[in-house]
């Protein structure tokens, strides 16, 4: 294999979502092991399409060896992906699948299945009947769309469950806190909260506690450390292990292996677990102490 140091350009959606902070940290850890370097491009305004488009232009000028990419908006970023293609800079996506342009490998999980699974876990906890409020992410996110599809499948299969409202939480704790405060002030009645990520679930907890309201059963997605702490404290019922850090690590290793002349799989899909008080102790670690994925274990001979 080549001993050359490769530079990876990493595009994430915002500075607030802890899942993307974990992804950046994980890639730095993988890069150190693989003798690579990483340049990060993160919008100051969360999920800003304009900033991410400008960052792509900057990266093309800087000529990285490969790009690791999460789009702020699936459709809006297609022209930028095509610019990277035209510049012959290989693209590796993670978390959110790209919908246009060309990429060599995508590392992710089945968002639809995991959303349906965590929704059904919540519904079972409330005995398959009751009023459920949904916190949804950004409309342009493929994860947001797929998770809403999974939620819809779960609602459709449970006639005793009523969806009382969809609340736009933008995948951000601050936005979910703000919007949940409005819901509470408006007197909307609900028995449980289904959040499309942990940040929004934590924002809902913040808003309910600030209003002096009891916490209903709440579930999220991502298994970030603050969510694990909330489960252990009895504030969050469960989360799903959609692991952005591991996905980013696998995309980074795929990029380096490709640059060294190896073949890499077109798709890498991580399994998803539901994490609750029964098994959360195994996840009670900060991101810098969590184990990184082992390529040979996850990918094996799937080339």
Coordinates of C-alpha atoms in Angstrom, one line a residue:
X1 CA 0.0 0.0 0.0
X2 CA 1.0 3.6 -0.6
X3 CA 2.5 5.5 2.4
X4 CA 1.3 8.9 1.0
X5 CA -0.7 11.2 3.3
X6 CA -4.1 11.8 1.8
X7 CA -6.2 14.9 2.6
X8 CA -9.9 14.3 3.1
X9 CA -12.5 17.2 2.9
X10 CA -15.4 16.5 5.2
X11 CA -18.7 18.2 4.8
X12 CA -21.2 18.1 7.7
X13 CA -24.5 20.0 8.1
X14 CA -24.1 22.1 11.3
X15 CA -22.2 22.7 14.5
X16 CA -25.0 22.1 16.9
X17 CA -26.2 18.5 16.3
X18 CA -24.0 16.2 18.5
X19 CA -24.2 13.4 15.9
X20 CA -22.2 15.5 13.4
X21 CA -19.7 16.6 16.1
X22 CA -19.2 12.9 16.8
X23 CA -18.8 12.2 13.1
X24 CA -16.1 14.8 12.8
X25 CA -14.3 13.4 15.9
X26 CA -14.5 9.9 14.6
X27 CA -13.0 10.8 11.2
X28 CA -10.1 12.6 13.0
X29 CA -9.4 9.4 14.9
X30 CA -9.5 7.3 11.8
X31 CA -7.4 9.7 9.9
X32 CA -4.7 9.7 12.6
X33 CA -4.6 5.9 12.3
X34 CA -4.4 5.9 8.5
X35 CA -1.9 8.7 8.2
X36 CA -4.5 11.0 6.6
X37 CA -5.5 14.6 7.3
X38 CA -8.9 16.2 7.4
X39 CA -10.3 19.6 6.4
X40 CA -13.7 20.3 7.8
X41 CA -16.4 22.4 6.1
X42 CA -19.3 23.1 8.5
X43 CA -21.9 25.8 7.9
X44 CA -22.1 28.5 10.6
X45 CA -25.9 28.8 9.9
X46 CA -27.2 25.3 10.6
X47 CA -28.0 23.3 7.4
X48 CA -27.3 26.3 5.2
X49 CA -27.4 25.3 1.5
X50 CA -25.6 28.5 0.4
X51 CA -22.7 28.0 2.7
X52 CA -22.3 24.4 1.8
X53 CA -22.4 25.2 -1.9
X54 CA -19.7 27.8 -1.4
X55 CA -17.6 25.4 0.7
X56 CA -17.7 22.9 -2.2
X57 CA -16.3 25.6 -4.5
X58 CA -13.5 26.3 -2.0
X59 CA -12.7 22.6 -1.7
X60 CA -12.5 22.1 -5.4
X61 CA -9.9 24.9 -5.5
X62 CA -8.0 23.3 -2.6
X63 CA -8.0 19.9 -4.4
X64 CA -8.5 17.3 -1.6
X65 CA -7.8 13.7 -2.5
X66 CA -11.4 12.7 -1.6
X67 CA -14.6 14.2 -0.1
X68 CA -16.8 12.8 2.7
X69 CA -20.2 14.3 2.3
X70 CA -23.5 14.9 4.1
X71 CA -25.8 17.2 2.1
X72 CA -27.6 20.0 3.9
X73 CA -30.4 19.5 1.3
X74 CA -30.6 16.4 -0.9
X75 CA -31.8 18.0 -4.1
X76 CA -30.2 21.4 -3.7
X77 CA -26.7 20.0 -3.3
X78 CA -26.8 17.8 -6.5
X79 CA -25.2 20.5 -8.7
X80 CA -22.3 20.8 -6.2
X81 CA -21.8 17.0 -6.2
X82 CA -21.7 17.1 -10.0
X83 CA -19.0 19.9 -9.7
X84 CA -16.9 17.5 -7.6
X85 CA -17.5 14.8 -10.2
X86 CA -16.3 17.1 -12.9
X87 CA -13.2 18.0 -10.9
X88 CA -12.5 14.2 -10.6
X89 CA -12.6 14.4 -6.8
X90 CA -14.0 11.1 -5.5
X91 CA -17.1 11.4 -3.3
X92 CA -17.9 9.2 -0.3
X93 CA -21.3 9.8 1.4
X94 CA -22.4 8.9 4.9
X95 CA -25.6 9.2 7.0
X96 CA -27.7 10.7 4.3
X97 CA -27.8 9.1 0.9
X98 CA -27.1 11.4 -2.1
X99 CA -29.8 11.7 -4.7
X100 CA -27.8 12.9 -7.6
X101 CA -24.3 13.0 -9.0
X102 CA -21.8 10.1 -8.5
X103 CA -20.3 8.6 -5.4
X104 CA -18.1 5.6 -4.8
X105 CA -19.4 4.4 -1.4
X106 CA -22.2 5.2 1.0
X107 CA -22.0 4.3 4.7
X108 CA -25.4 4.4 6.5
X109 CA -28.2 2.5 8.0
X110 CA -31.8 1.7 7.0
X111 CA -33.5 4.9 8.2
X112 CA -37.0 3.7 7.4
X113 CA -36.7 0.4 9.3
X114 CA -35.1 2.0 12.3
X115 CA -37.8 4.7 12.5
X116 CA -40.5 2.1 12.3
X117 CA -38.8 0.0 15.0
X118 CA -38.3 2.8 17.5
X119 CA -41.9 4.0 16.8
X120 CA -43.3 0.5 17.5
X121 CA -41.2 0.4 20.7
X122 CA -42.8 3.6 21.9
X123 CA -46.3 2.4 20.8
X124 CA -45.9 -0.8 22.8
X125 CA -44.9 1.2 25.8
X126 CA -48.2 3.1 25.8
X127 CA -50.2 -0.2 25.2
X128 CA -50.8 0.5 21.5
X129 CA -53.2 3.4 22.2
X130 CA -52.9 7.1 22.8
X131 CA -51.9 10.4 21.3
X132 CA -48.4 10.8 19.9
X133 CA -46.7 14.0 18.9
X134 CA -44.0 13.8 16.2
X135 CA -40.9 15.9 16.1
X136 CA -39.6 15.9 12.6
X137 CA -36.3 17.0 11.1
X138 CA -35.4 19.2 8.2
X139 CA -37.5 18.5 5.0
X140 CA -34.4 18.5 2.7
X141 CA -32.7 15.8 4.6
X142 CA -32.9 12.2 3.3
X143 CA -32.8 10.9 6.8
X144 CA -35.6 13.2 7.8
X145 CA -37.7 12.0 4.9
X146 CA -37.0 8.3 5.4
X147 CA -37.6 8.5 9.2
X148 CA -41.0 10.1 8.5
X149 CA -41.8 7.3 6.1
X150 CA -40.9 4.7 8.8
X151 CA -43.0 6.6 11.4
X152 CA -45.9 6.6 8.9
X153 CA -45.6 2.9 8.4
X154 CA -45.8 2.4 12.2
X155 CA -48.8 4.7 12.6
X156 CA -50.6 3.0 9.7
X157 CA -50.2 -0.4 11.4
X158 CA -51.6 0.8 14.8
X159 CA -55.2 1.9 14.7
X160 CA -55.2 2.7 18.4
X161 CA -52.5 5.3 18.0
X162 CA -53.3 8.9 17.0
X163 CA -50.8 11.3 15.5
X164 CA -51.8 14.6 17.1
X165 CA -49.2 16.9 15.4
X166 CA -46.0 17.1 13.4
X167 CA -43.7 19.6 14.9
X168 CA -40.7 21.0 13.0
X169 CA -37.7 20.5 15.2
X170 CA -35.0 20.9 12.5
X171 CA -33.0 18.1 14.0
X172 CA -31.7 20.7 16.6
X173 CA -32.2 20.8 20.3
X174 CA -32.7 24.5 20.4
X175 CA -35.3 24.4 17.7
X176 CA -37.2 21.5 19.3
X177 CA -37.1 23.3 22.7
X178 CA -38.6 26.5 21.1
X179 CA -41.3 24.7 19.1
X180 CA -42.3 22.4 22.0
X181 CA -42.7 25.5 24.2
X182 CA -45.2 26.8 21.6
X183 CA -47.0 23.4 21.6
X184 CA -47.2 23.4 25.4
X185 CA -48.4 27.0 25.5
X186 CA -51.0 26.1 22.9
X187 CA -52.5 23.4 25.1
X188 CA -52.0 20.5 22.6
X189 CA -52.6 17.2 24.4
X190 CA -50.4 14.2 23.9
X191 CA -49.4 11.0 25.6
X192 CA -46.0 10.4 24.1
X193 CA -43.4 12.0 21.8
X194 CA -41.7 10.4 18.8
X195 CA -38.6 12.4 17.9
X196 CA -36.6 11.8 14.7
X197 CA -33.4 12.3 16.5
X198 CA -32.0 12.6 20.0
X199 CA -31.3 16.3 19.9
X200 CA -35.0 17.0 19.3
X201 CA -36.0 14.6 22.1
X202 CA -33.7 16.4 24.5
X203 CA -35.1 19.7 23.4
X204 CA -38.6 18.4 24.2
X205 CA -37.4 17.4 27.6
X206 CA -36.0 20.8 28.2
X207 CA -39.3 22.5 27.2
X208 CA -41.5 20.2 29.3
X209 CA -39.3 20.6 32.4
X210 CA -39.2 24.4 31.9
X211 CA -43.0 24.4 31.8
X212 CA -43.2 22.3 34.9
X213 CA -44.9 19.5 33.0
X214 CA -44.5 15.7 33.7
X215 CA -42.4 13.9 31.1
X216 CA -44.4 11.5 28.9
X217 CA -42.6 8.5 27.2
X218 CA -40.2 10.0 24.7
X219 CA -37.9 8.2 22.1
X220 CA -35.2 9.5 19.9
X221 CA -32.6 8.4 17.4
X222 CA -28.7 8.5 17.4
X223 CA -27.7 7.2 20.9
X224 CA -25.6 10.3 21.6
X225 CA -24.1 10.5 25.2
X226 CA -26.7 13.0 26.4
X227 CA -29.5 10.8 25.3
X228 CA -27.9 7.8 27.1
X229 CA -27.6 9.9 30.3
X230 CA -31.3 10.9 29.9
X231 CA -32.3 7.2 29.6
X232 CA -30.3 6.4 32.7
X233 CA -32.0 9.3 34.5
X234 CA -35.4 8.0 33.5
X235 CA -36.2 11.1 31.3
X236 CA -35.9 9.4 27.9
X237 CA -37.6 6.0 27.2
X238 CA -35.3 4.8 24.4
X239 CA -33.2 5.7 21.4
X240 CA -32.0 3.9 18.2
X241 CA -28.3 3.5 17.5
X242 CA -28.1 5.3 14.2
X243 CA -24.4 5.8 14.7
X244 CA -23.2 8.8 12.6
X245 CA -19.7 8.5 14.1
X246 CA -19.2 4.9 12.9
X247 CA -20.7 5.7 9.5
X248 CA -18.3 8.6 9.0
X249 CA -15.4 6.5 10.1
X250 CA -16.3 3.8 7.6
X251 CA -16.7 6.4 4.8
X252 CA -13.2 7.8 5.7
X253 CA -11.6 4.4 5.7
X254 CA -13.3 3.5 2.4
X255 CA -11.9 6.8 0.9
X256 CA -8.3 6.0 2.0
X257 CA -8.5 2.4 0.9
X258 CA -9.8 3.5 -2.5
X259 CA -7.0 6.1 -2.8
X260 CA -4.5 3.3 -2.0
X261 CA -5.9 1.2 -4.9
X262 CA -8.3 -1.1 -3.1
X263 CA -11.8 -1.8 -4.2
X264 CA -14.5 -0.8 -1.7
X265 CA -18.2 -1.7 -1.5
X266 CA -20.8 0.6 -3.0
X267 CA -22.9 0.3 0.2
X268 CA -22.0 -0.2 3.8
X269 CA -25.0 -0.7 6.1
X270 CA -24.7 -0.7 9.9
X271 CA -27.3 -2.6 12.0
X272 CA -29.5 -0.7 14.3
X273 CA -30.3 -1.5 18.0
X274 CA -32.9 -0.1 20.3
X275 CA -31.3 1.2 23.5
X276 CA -33.3 1.5 26.7
X277 CA -32.5 1.2 30.4
X278 CA -32.0 -2.5 30.1
X279 CA -28.9 -2.2 27.8
X280 CA -27.8 1.5 27.9
X281 CA -24.8 0.9 30.3
X282 CA -22.9 -0.4 27.3
X283 CA -23.4 2.9 25.5
X284 CA -22.5 5.1 28.5
X285 CA -19.3 6.5 27.1
X286 CA -18.3 9.8 25.6
X287 CA -17.6 9.8 21.8
X288 CA -13.9 9.9 22.2
X289 CA -13.9 6.7 24.2
X290 CA -16.4 4.7 22.1
X291 CA -14.9 2.0 20.0
X292 CA -14.4 2.7 16.3
X293 CA -15.7 0.3 13.7
X294 CA -13.3 -2.4 12.5
X295 CA -13.3 -2.5 8.7
X296 CA -12.8 -6.2 8.4
X297 CA -15.6 -6.9 10.9
X298 CA -18.1 -4.6 9.3
X299 CA -17.2 -5.0 5.7
X300 CA -15.4 -8.3 5.7
X301 CA -15.0 -9.6 2.1
X302 CA -17.9 -7.6 0.7
X303 CA -16.0 -5.6 -2.0

